[in-house]
GROMACS .gro file of C-alpha atoms in nm:
model
  391
    1MET     CA    1  -7.846   5.783   7.824
    2LYS     CA    2  -7.640   6.002   8.085
    3ILE     CA    3  -7.551   5.668   8.273
    4LEU     CA    4  -7.441   5.501   7.917
    5LYS     CA    5  -7.240   5.806   7.915
    6LYS     CA    6  -7.088   5.798   8.241
    7LEU     CA    7  -7.010   5.432   8.178
    8LEU     CA    8  -6.864   5.462   7.842
    9PHE     CA    9  -6.649   5.764   7.980
   10VAL     CA   10  -6.534   5.548   8.255
   11LEU     CA   11  -6.426   5.263   8.052
   12VAL     CA   12  -6.225   5.473   7.822
   13VAL     CA   13  -6.049   5.595   8.117
   14ILE     CA   14  -5.980   5.246   8.286
   15ILE     CA   15  -5.847   5.157   7.907
   16MET     CA   16  -5.619   5.463   7.871
   17ILE     CA   17  -5.484   5.477   8.249
   18PRO     CA   18  -5.250   5.172   8.161
   19GLN     CA   19  -5.130   5.331   7.843
   20ILE     CA   20  -5.013   5.658   8.048
   21THR     CA   21  -4.710   5.464   8.170
   22THR     CA   22  -4.373   5.606   8.080
   23ALA     CA   23  -4.227   5.935   8.093
   24SER     CA   24  -4.193   6.022   7.743
   25GLU     CA   25  -4.575   5.970   7.716
   26ILE     CA   26  -4.639   6.192   7.982
   27ASP     CA   27  -4.403   6.448   7.862
   28LYS     CA   28  -4.646   6.451   7.504
   29ILE     CA   29  -4.929   6.528   7.732
   30ASP     CA   30  -4.772   6.761   7.933
   31ASN     CA   31  -4.644   6.943   7.593
   32ILE     CA   32  -5.000   6.936   7.449
   33ILE     CA   33  -5.126   7.139   7.778
   34ASN     CA   34  -4.871   7.343   7.846
   35PRO     CA   35  -4.648   7.404   7.495
   36ASN     CA   36  -4.377   7.647   7.698
   37ARG     CA   37  -4.306   7.348   7.932
   38GLY     CA   38  -3.930   7.486   7.935
   39GLN     CA   39  -4.042   7.805   8.103
   40ASN     CA   40  -4.296   7.660   8.367
   41ASP     CA   41  -4.204   7.273   8.395
   42SER     CA   42  -4.335   7.277   8.786
   43VAL     CA   43  -4.683   7.412   8.651
   44SER     CA   44  -4.739   7.125   8.400
   45LYS     CA   45  -4.658   6.870   8.655
   46LYS     CA   46  -4.930   7.001   8.887
   47ILE     CA   47  -5.170   7.001   8.633
   48MET     CA   48  -5.070   6.660   8.531
   49GLN     CA   49  -5.098   6.573   8.878
   50ASN     CA   50  -5.447   6.741   8.967
   51PHE     CA   51  -5.601   6.512   8.608
   52LYS     CA   52  -5.489   6.209   8.783
   53THR     CA   53  -5.649   6.274   9.132
   54ASN     CA   54  -5.939   6.405   8.940
   55LEU     CA   55  -5.973   6.107   8.722
   56SER     CA   56  -5.920   5.846   9.008
   57PHE     CA   57  -6.164   6.043   9.220
   58ALA     CA   58  -6.448   6.039   8.922
   59VAL     CA   59  -6.372   5.633   8.873
   60LYS     CA   60  -6.401   5.561   9.238
   61GLN     CA   61  -6.755   5.784   9.264
   62ALA     CA   62  -6.894   5.613   8.956
   63MET     CA   63  -6.857   5.301   9.121
   64ASP     CA   64  -6.940   5.328   9.462
   65GLU     CA   65  -7.283   5.545   9.392
   66ASP     CA   66  -7.615   5.372   9.417
   67ASN     CA   67  -7.725   5.410   9.100
   68ALA     CA   68  -8.001   5.149   9.059
   69ILE     CA   69  -8.302   5.202   8.873
   70LEU     CA   70  -8.652   5.029   8.920
   71LYS     CA   71  -8.968   5.064   8.667
   72ILE     CA   72  -9.282   4.930   8.831
   73THR     CA   73  -9.576   4.862   8.581
   74VAL     CA   74  -9.888   4.813   8.740
   75LEU     CA   75 -10.204   4.614   8.496
   76ASP     CA   76 -10.538   4.463   8.563
   77LYS     CA   77 -10.575   4.109   8.430
   78LYS     CA   78 -10.660   4.221   8.099
   79SER     CA   79 -10.306   4.381   8.080
   80LYS     CA   80 -10.459   4.738   8.099
   81PRO     CA   81 -10.267   5.000   8.270
   82ILE     CA   82 -10.407   5.140   8.609
   83PRO     CA   83 -10.291   5.501   8.676
   84LYS     CA   84 -10.291   5.694   9.028
   85VAL     CA   85 -10.162   5.369   9.221
   86GLU     CA   86  -9.927   5.480   9.512
   87ILE     CA   87  -9.612   5.310   9.565
   88ILE     CA   88  -9.392   5.278   9.795
   89VAL     CA   89  -9.025   5.109   9.747
   90THR     CA   90  -8.805   5.005  10.053
   91ASP     CA   91  -8.502   4.889  10.105
   92LEU     CA   92  -8.463   4.613  10.336
   93GLN     CA   93  -8.113   4.678  10.433
   94THR     CA   94  -8.152   5.038  10.537
   95GLY     CA   95  -8.502   5.086  10.581
   96LYS     CA   96  -8.519   5.368  10.325
   97SER     CA   97  -8.843   5.429  10.147
   98ARG     CA   98  -8.934   5.613   9.841
   99GLU     CA   99  -9.280   5.701   9.699
  100ASN     CA  100  -9.396   5.764   9.351
  101GLN     CA  101  -9.755   5.745   9.162
  102THR     CA  102  -9.861   5.557   8.841
  103ASP     CA  103  -9.886   5.756   8.531
  104GLU     CA  104 -10.145   5.717   8.268
  105LYS     CA  105  -9.942   5.408   8.144
  106GLY     CA  106  -9.909   5.262   8.457
  107GLU     CA  107  -9.583   5.325   8.496
  108ALA     CA  108  -9.354   5.433   8.812
  109GLN     CA  109  -8.994   5.477   8.780
  110PHE     CA  110  -8.770   5.525   9.084
  111TYR     CA  111  -8.383   5.664   9.060
  112LYS     CA  112  -8.032   5.628   9.228
  113LEU     CA  113  -8.155   5.295   9.453
  114ALA     CA  114  -7.894   5.071   9.611
  115PRO     CA  115  -7.822   4.768   9.494
  116SER     CA  116  -8.044   4.569   9.723
  117GLU     CA  117  -8.335   4.368   9.786
  118HIS     CA  118  -8.628   4.605   9.816
  119SER     CA  119  -9.000   4.530   9.891
  120VAL     CA  120  -9.296   4.706   9.699
  121LYS     CA  121  -9.583   4.793   9.840
  122VAL     CA  122  -9.911   4.951   9.682
  123VAL     CA  123 -10.059   5.219   9.965
  124SER     CA  124 -10.305   5.336   9.743
  125ALA     CA  125 -10.503   5.208   9.442
  126PRO     CA  126 -10.812   5.294   9.270
  127SER     CA  127 -11.151   5.142   9.421
  128GLY     CA  128 -11.178   4.745   9.371
  129TYR     CA  129 -10.835   4.650   9.315
  130PHE     CA  130 -10.610   4.480   9.546
  131PHE     CA  131 -10.202   4.392   9.541
  132ASP     CA  132  -9.971   4.197   9.740
  133GLU     CA  133  -9.650   4.328   9.876
  134GLN     CA  134  -9.352   4.198   9.703
  135LYS     CA  135  -8.995   4.179   9.670
  136VAL     CA  136  -8.735   4.285   9.443
  137LEU     CA  137  -8.323   4.230   9.416
  138LEU     CA  138  -8.176   4.527   9.236
  139GLU     CA  139  -7.883   4.585   9.025
  140ASN     CA  140  -7.681   4.855   9.002
  141ASN     CA  141  -7.633   5.083   8.705
  142THR     CA  142  -7.935   4.886   8.543
  143ASP     CA  143  -8.266   4.940   8.466
  144ASN     CA  144  -8.460   4.670   8.687
  145SER     CA  145  -8.814   4.622   8.639
  146LYS     CA  146  -9.112   4.464   8.820
  147THR     CA  147  -9.469   4.376   8.717
  148LEU     CA  148  -9.766   4.417   8.936
  149ILE     CA  149 -10.072   4.225   8.866
  150ALA     CA  150 -10.398   4.347   9.052
  151LYS     CA  151 -10.654   4.136   9.213
  152THR     CA  152 -11.033   4.180   9.244
  153ARG     CA  153 -11.254   4.118   9.501
  154GLU     CA  154 -11.322   3.835   9.373
  155ASP     CA  155 -10.977   3.677   9.323
  156LYS     CA  156 -10.875   3.812   9.668
  157ASP     CA  157 -11.076   3.563   9.814
  158LYS     CA  158 -11.032   3.302   9.594
  159LYS     CA  159 -10.806   2.983   9.703
  160TYR     CA  160 -10.650   2.715   9.512
  161LYS     CA  161 -10.627   2.380   9.674
  162ILE     CA  162 -10.296   2.176   9.624
  163THR     CA  163 -10.250   1.795   9.676
  164TYR     CA  164  -9.893   1.699   9.680
  165ARG     CA  165  -9.805   1.336   9.694
  166ILE     CA  166  -9.450   1.220   9.792
  167THR     CA  167  -9.340   0.838   9.773
  168ASP     CA  168  -9.014   0.689   9.752
  169LYS     CA  169  -8.849   0.534   9.426
  170TYR     CA  170  -9.088   0.220   9.494
  171ALA     CA  171  -9.410   0.428   9.458
  172VAL     CA  172  -9.424   0.375   9.845
  173ALA     CA  173  -9.605   0.651  10.053
  174LEU     CA  174  -9.347   0.846  10.280
  175LYS     CA  175  -9.530   0.995  10.572
  176GLU     CA  176  -9.430   1.286  10.815
  177ILE     CA  177  -9.229   1.462  10.557
  178ASP     CA  178  -9.261   1.834  10.569
  179VAL     CA  179  -9.302   1.986  10.228
  180ARG     CA  180  -9.271   2.377  10.151
  181LEU     CA  181  -9.428   2.547   9.840
  182GLN     CA  182  -9.228   2.869   9.785
  183SER     CA  183  -9.295   3.167   9.541
  184ASP     CA  184  -9.088   3.524   9.490
  185THR     CA  185  -9.347   3.641   9.741
  186LYS     CA  186  -9.539   3.393   9.966
  187GLU     CA  187  -9.447   3.031  10.139
  188TYR     CA  188  -9.664   2.775  10.254
  189LEU     CA  189  -9.593   2.457  10.482
  190SER     CA  190  -9.747   2.145  10.537
  191LYS     CA  191  -9.712   1.772  10.624
  192THR     CA  192  -9.762   1.419  10.458
  193ASP     CA  193 -10.022   1.188  10.626
  194MET     CA  194  -9.964   0.807  10.645
  195PHE     CA  195 -10.076   0.768  10.270
  196GLY     CA  196  -9.773   1.069  10.130
  197TYR     CA  197 -10.027   1.316  10.090
  198ALA     CA  198  -9.983   1.698  10.185
  199TYR     CA  199 -10.238   1.944  10.148
  200PHE     CA  200 -10.216   2.339  10.095
  201GLU     CA  201 -10.440   2.620   9.987
  202VAL     CA  202 -10.290   2.929   9.833
  203GLU     CA  203 -10.379   3.249   9.754
  204ASP     CA  204 -10.218   3.316   9.392
  205PRO     CA  205 -10.186   3.096   9.083
  206GLY     CA  206  -9.832   3.082   8.905
  207LYS     CA  207  -9.508   2.943   8.971
  208TYR     CA  208  -9.378   2.782   9.265
  209GLN     CA  209  -9.118   2.586   9.396
  210VAL     CA  210  -9.143   2.271   9.599
  211TYR     CA  211  -8.907   2.150   9.890
  212VAL     CA  212  -8.893   1.904  10.151
  213ASP     CA  213  -8.768   2.102  10.472
  214LYS     CA  214  -8.750   1.818  10.687
  215MET     CA  215  -8.761   1.433  10.664
  216SER     CA  216  -8.915   1.141  10.894
  217GLU     CA  217  -8.682   1.072  11.185
  218TYR     CA  218  -8.679   0.729  11.003
  219PHE     CA  219  -8.453   0.866  10.742
  220GLU     CA  220  -8.082   0.945  10.661
  221LYS     CA  221  -8.038   1.313  10.697
  222HIS     CA  222  -8.146   1.474  10.370
  223ASP     CA  223  -8.346   1.808  10.477
  224ASN     CA  224  -8.404   2.103  10.291
  225PHE     CA  225  -8.359   2.025   9.940
  226LYS     CA  226  -8.601   2.102   9.610
  227ILE     CA  227  -8.761   1.809   9.479
  228ASN     CA  228  -9.002   1.973   9.193
  229ASP     CA  229  -9.114   2.322   9.007
  230ILE     CA  230  -9.505   2.339   8.973
  231GLU     CA  231  -9.703   2.578   8.816
  232ILE     CA  232 -10.073   2.678   8.949
  233ASN     CA  233 -10.340   2.700   8.676
  234PRO     CA  234 -10.606   2.994   8.752
  235ASN     CA  235 -10.835   2.807   8.561
  236SER     CA  236 -10.812   2.541   8.810
  237GLU     CA  237 -10.931   2.523   9.168
  238GLU     CA  238 -10.812   2.208   9.237
  239SER     CA  239 -10.451   2.042   9.134
  240ILE     CA  240 -10.275   1.705   9.173
  241TYR     CA  241  -9.865   1.684   9.175
  242SER     CA  242  -9.611   1.405   9.312
  243SER     CA  243  -9.257   1.319   9.335
  244GLN     CA  244  -9.053   1.028   9.391
  245ILE     CA  245  -8.760   1.081   9.612
  246ASN     CA  246  -8.458   0.803   9.678
  247ALA     CA  247  -8.507   0.859  10.071
  248GLN     CA  248  -8.287   0.606  10.259
  249ILE     CA  249  -8.368   0.470  10.596
  250LYS     CA  250  -8.099   0.472  10.865
  251LYS     CA  251  -7.964   0.136  10.934
  252GLU     CA  252  -8.087   0.168  11.315
  253PHE     CA  253  -8.450   0.164  11.203
  254GLU     CA  254  -8.441  -0.112  10.938
  255SER     CA  255  -8.609  -0.410  11.063
  256ALA     CA  256  -8.634  -0.759  10.900
  257LEU     CA  257  -8.865  -1.055  10.927
  258ILE     CA  258  -8.795  -1.466  10.862
  259ILE     CA  259  -9.071  -1.688  10.819
  260ASN     CA  260  -8.980  -2.079  10.842
  261VAL     CA  261  -9.291  -2.251  10.664
  262LYS     CA  262  -9.341  -2.644  10.763
  263LYS     CA  263  -9.551  -2.906  10.752
  264ALA     CA  264  -9.509  -3.225  10.966
  265ASP     CA  265  -9.219  -3.094  11.057
  266LYS     CA  266  -9.050  -3.087  10.691
  267PRO     CA  267  -8.935  -2.731  10.557
  268GLN     CA  268  -9.187  -2.646  10.258
  269GLU     CA  269  -8.993  -2.504   9.907
  270LYS     CA  270  -9.150  -2.273   9.707
  271VAL     CA  271  -9.457  -2.211   9.958
  272LEU     CA  272  -9.579  -1.836   9.850
  273VAL     CA  273  -9.515  -1.600  10.159
  274SER     CA  274  -9.645  -1.226  10.150
  275LEU     CA  275  -9.665  -0.946  10.368
  276LYS     CA  276  -9.901  -0.656  10.355
  277ASP     CA  277  -9.775  -0.308  10.514
  278ARG     CA  278 -10.083  -0.174  10.638
  279ARG     CA  279  -9.944   0.172  10.661
  280THR     CA  280  -9.907   0.169  10.301
  281ASP     CA  281 -10.125  -0.136  10.134
  282MET     CA  282  -9.841  -0.219   9.979
  283TYR     CA  283  -9.733  -0.559   9.938
  284ALA     CA  284  -9.404  -0.771   9.963
  285PHE     CA  285  -9.404  -1.147   9.811
  286GLN     CA  286  -9.126  -1.417   9.847
  287TYR     CA  287  -9.078  -1.796   9.757
  288THR     CA  288  -8.968  -2.022  10.047
  289ASN     CA  289  -8.610  -2.181   9.950
  290LYS     CA  290  -8.549  -2.529   9.997
  291GLU     CA  291  -8.496  -2.499  10.389
  292GLY     CA  292  -8.841  -2.347  10.391
  293LYS     CA  293  -8.754  -1.971  10.476
  294ALA     CA  294  -8.849  -1.687  10.336
  295VAL     CA  295  -8.661  -1.344  10.400
  296PHE     CA  296  -8.788  -1.004  10.387
  297ASP     CA  297  -8.549  -0.744  10.505
  298ASN     CA  298  -8.528  -0.334  10.512
  299LEU     CA  299  -8.834  -0.290  10.651
  300PHE     CA  300  -8.996  -0.014  10.769
  301PRO     CA  301  -9.093  -0.034  11.142
  302GLY     CA  302  -9.515  -0.095  11.134
  303ASN     CA  303  -9.771  -0.348  11.134
  304TYR     CA  304  -9.764  -0.616  10.907
  305VAL     CA  305  -9.994  -0.890  10.781
  306LEU     CA  306  -9.866  -1.225  10.700
  307THR     CA  307 -10.013  -1.434  10.430
  308VAL     CA  308  -9.912  -1.819  10.330
  309ASN     CA  309 -10.057  -1.961   9.997
  310ASN     CA  310 -10.293  -1.674  10.029
  311GLU     CA  311 -10.454  -1.789  10.348
  312ASP     CA  312 -10.434  -1.522  10.652
  313ARG     CA  313 -10.259  -1.725  10.930
  314LEU     CA  314 -10.310  -1.726  11.273
  315THR     CA  315 -10.098  -1.577  11.519
  316GLU     CA  316 -10.055  -1.635  11.886
  317ASN     CA  317 -10.228  -1.357  11.967
  318GLY     CA  318 -10.478  -1.455  11.669
  319VAL     CA  319 -10.533  -1.342  11.312
  320GLY     CA  320 -10.336  -1.036  11.159
  321GLY     CA  321 -10.038  -0.870  11.257
  322VAL     CA  322  -9.655  -0.891  11.301
  323ILE     CA  323  -9.525  -0.592  11.465
  324LEU     CA  324  -9.192  -0.466  11.398
  325LYS     CA  325  -9.029  -0.221  11.612
  326GLU     CA  326  -8.720  -0.034  11.512
  327GLY     CA  327  -8.394  -0.193  11.379
  328GLN     CA  328  -8.573  -0.556  11.497
  329VAL     CA  329  -8.549  -0.885  11.336
  330ARG     CA  330  -8.833  -1.129  11.422
  331GLU     CA  331  -8.893  -1.512  11.308
  332PHE     CA  332  -9.192  -1.721  11.268
  333ASP     CA  333  -9.236  -2.053  11.235
  334VAL     CA  334  -9.561  -2.125  11.007
  335VAL     CA  335  -9.682  -2.489  11.087
  336LEU     CA  336  -9.925  -2.591  10.789
  337SER     CA  337 -10.167  -2.823  10.862
  338GLN     CA  338 -10.232  -3.148  10.684
  339SER     CA  339 -10.461  -2.973  10.435
  340ASP     CA  340 -10.327  -2.682  10.243
  341LEU     CA  341 -10.723  -2.527  10.238
  342SER     CA  342 -10.712  -2.500  10.596
  343LYS     CA  343 -10.710  -2.184  10.737
  344LYS     CA  344 -10.602  -2.314  11.100
  345SER     CA  345 -10.264  -2.321  11.074
  346LEU     CA  346 -10.057  -2.200  11.331
  347VAL     CA  347  -9.772  -1.941  11.329
  348VAL     CA  348  -9.526  -1.938  11.593
  349GLU     CA  349  -9.250  -1.691  11.678
  350LYS     CA  350  -8.899  -1.852  11.715
  351LYS     CA  351  -8.679  -1.715  11.938
  352GLU     CA  352  -8.589  -1.332  11.876
  353HIS     CA  353  -8.284  -1.335  11.590
  354VAL     CA  354  -7.973  -1.215  11.651
  355ASP     CA  355  -7.773  -1.324  11.358
  356GLU     CA  356  -7.596  -1.025  11.202
  357LYS     CA  357  -7.624  -1.210  10.876
  358LEU     CA  358  -7.977  -1.283  10.743
  359PRO     CA  359  -8.011  -1.632  10.573
  360GLU     CA  360  -8.121  -1.576  10.191
  361SER     CA  361  -8.457  -1.655  10.060
  362GLY     CA  362  -8.562  -1.833   9.696
  363ASN     CA  363  -8.623  -2.157   9.577
  364LYS     CA  364  -8.258  -2.204   9.440
  365ASP     CA  365  -7.985  -2.397   9.640
  366GLU     CA  366  -7.640  -2.259   9.494
  367ARG     CA  367  -7.460  -2.468   9.705
  368MET     CA  368  -7.578  -2.788   9.572
  369MET     CA  369  -7.573  -2.647   9.195
  370ILE     CA  370  -7.194  -2.612   9.262
  371LEU     CA  371  -7.192  -2.942   9.399
  372PHE     CA  372  -7.337  -3.138   9.103
  373SER     CA  373  -7.116  -2.891   8.850
  374VAL     CA  374  -6.822  -3.047   8.984
  375GLY     CA  375  -6.946  -3.420   8.993
  376ILE     CA  376  -7.020  -3.379   8.624
  377ILE     CA  377  -6.658  -3.244   8.559
  378VAL     CA  378  -6.538  -3.548   8.753
  379LEU     CA  379  -6.730  -3.788   8.567
  380ALA     CA  380  -6.611  -3.666   8.233
  381TYR     CA  381  -6.230  -3.675   8.342
  382LEU     CA  382  -6.279  -4.036   8.483
  383PHE     CA  383  -6.440  -4.164   8.139
  384LEU     CA  384  -6.234  -3.996   7.944
  385ASN     CA  385  -5.906  -4.139   8.131
  386LYS     CA  386  -6.097  -4.489   8.111
  387HIS     CA  387  -6.162  -4.466   7.718
  388LYS     CA  388  -5.790  -4.334   7.670
  389ASP     CA  389  -5.658  -4.670   7.873
  390THR     CA  390  -5.888  -4.898   7.637
  391ASN     CA  391  -5.730  -4.782   7.337
   0.00000   0.00000   0.00000
């Protein structure tokens, strides 16, 4: 109540000061204070001067004074107050500390604190109760509050398992991502594995913010950003969460693979070609175009398994993988045997591809379609002219 009165007084004064601007208004106030102005004009002026000086000092003092109040309430898990809990509140800027004890209502109040961040630490409590040190940011001329929930021995030893998976917008797992869980009092760090999973064990249930601290070296710079808010259920020992993020791979790390499918030296159109990424177990599919080409670009560096017409192909080094390095473009000829059922077709790597522009894959030849359309138009024009000459 005292604080409210003081603030009200300051507000009234601030409002009134601009009004006391003219000499006539000052004279009115001066006449009230000193009706015998003509006899002692110098005294009245001195009174007014002192009034203004004292008023300015009072306003400045009220605005500069450390006047934050912190009310701490200590409860058990059933929301019952816990008395006789010794609490120390420390200003993290100056190191100054205050100590107080909770009453029968489980409350302890601290007055005239600086408007800054403070730590709240329980130094003594009834047997069987445990508390984590916490932080609170105080505002001046405000009743700030903080509630502490006690832990029992069972709660203190309990851990909550959190599994967090991060994928890109295509649901492909992102590995080597530094992930951070952040609460008001604690933070936990982990790194995603090759399947995109990050694992945590936290001590406290409640609300957490999820951040990506650092991306893999393969991605454009996009570090230290928030991706989610989660809440850990105290009744659940293990929780699973996930997020999809738009991760842009660096241009210098993008790889590509070109497959040419032939049979008896003739390009084979509409042949299904697939790649399996051994890192993620994800598949990519293409049909060869009229030139017998299937092009896979924007690939991560890694190990891929090539399949043509649902058959694993033999490479020069045996069945299985095609390894792509950072920024590498590789081109292979797949020579089909006379029987499509044979699994003995040979895959031969061509000279390393150096063209900046990759060929297009698909089953439509746009150039032929354009020429065909132009031909139809020309024939129609000739037919109409011939019909006109006949008439």
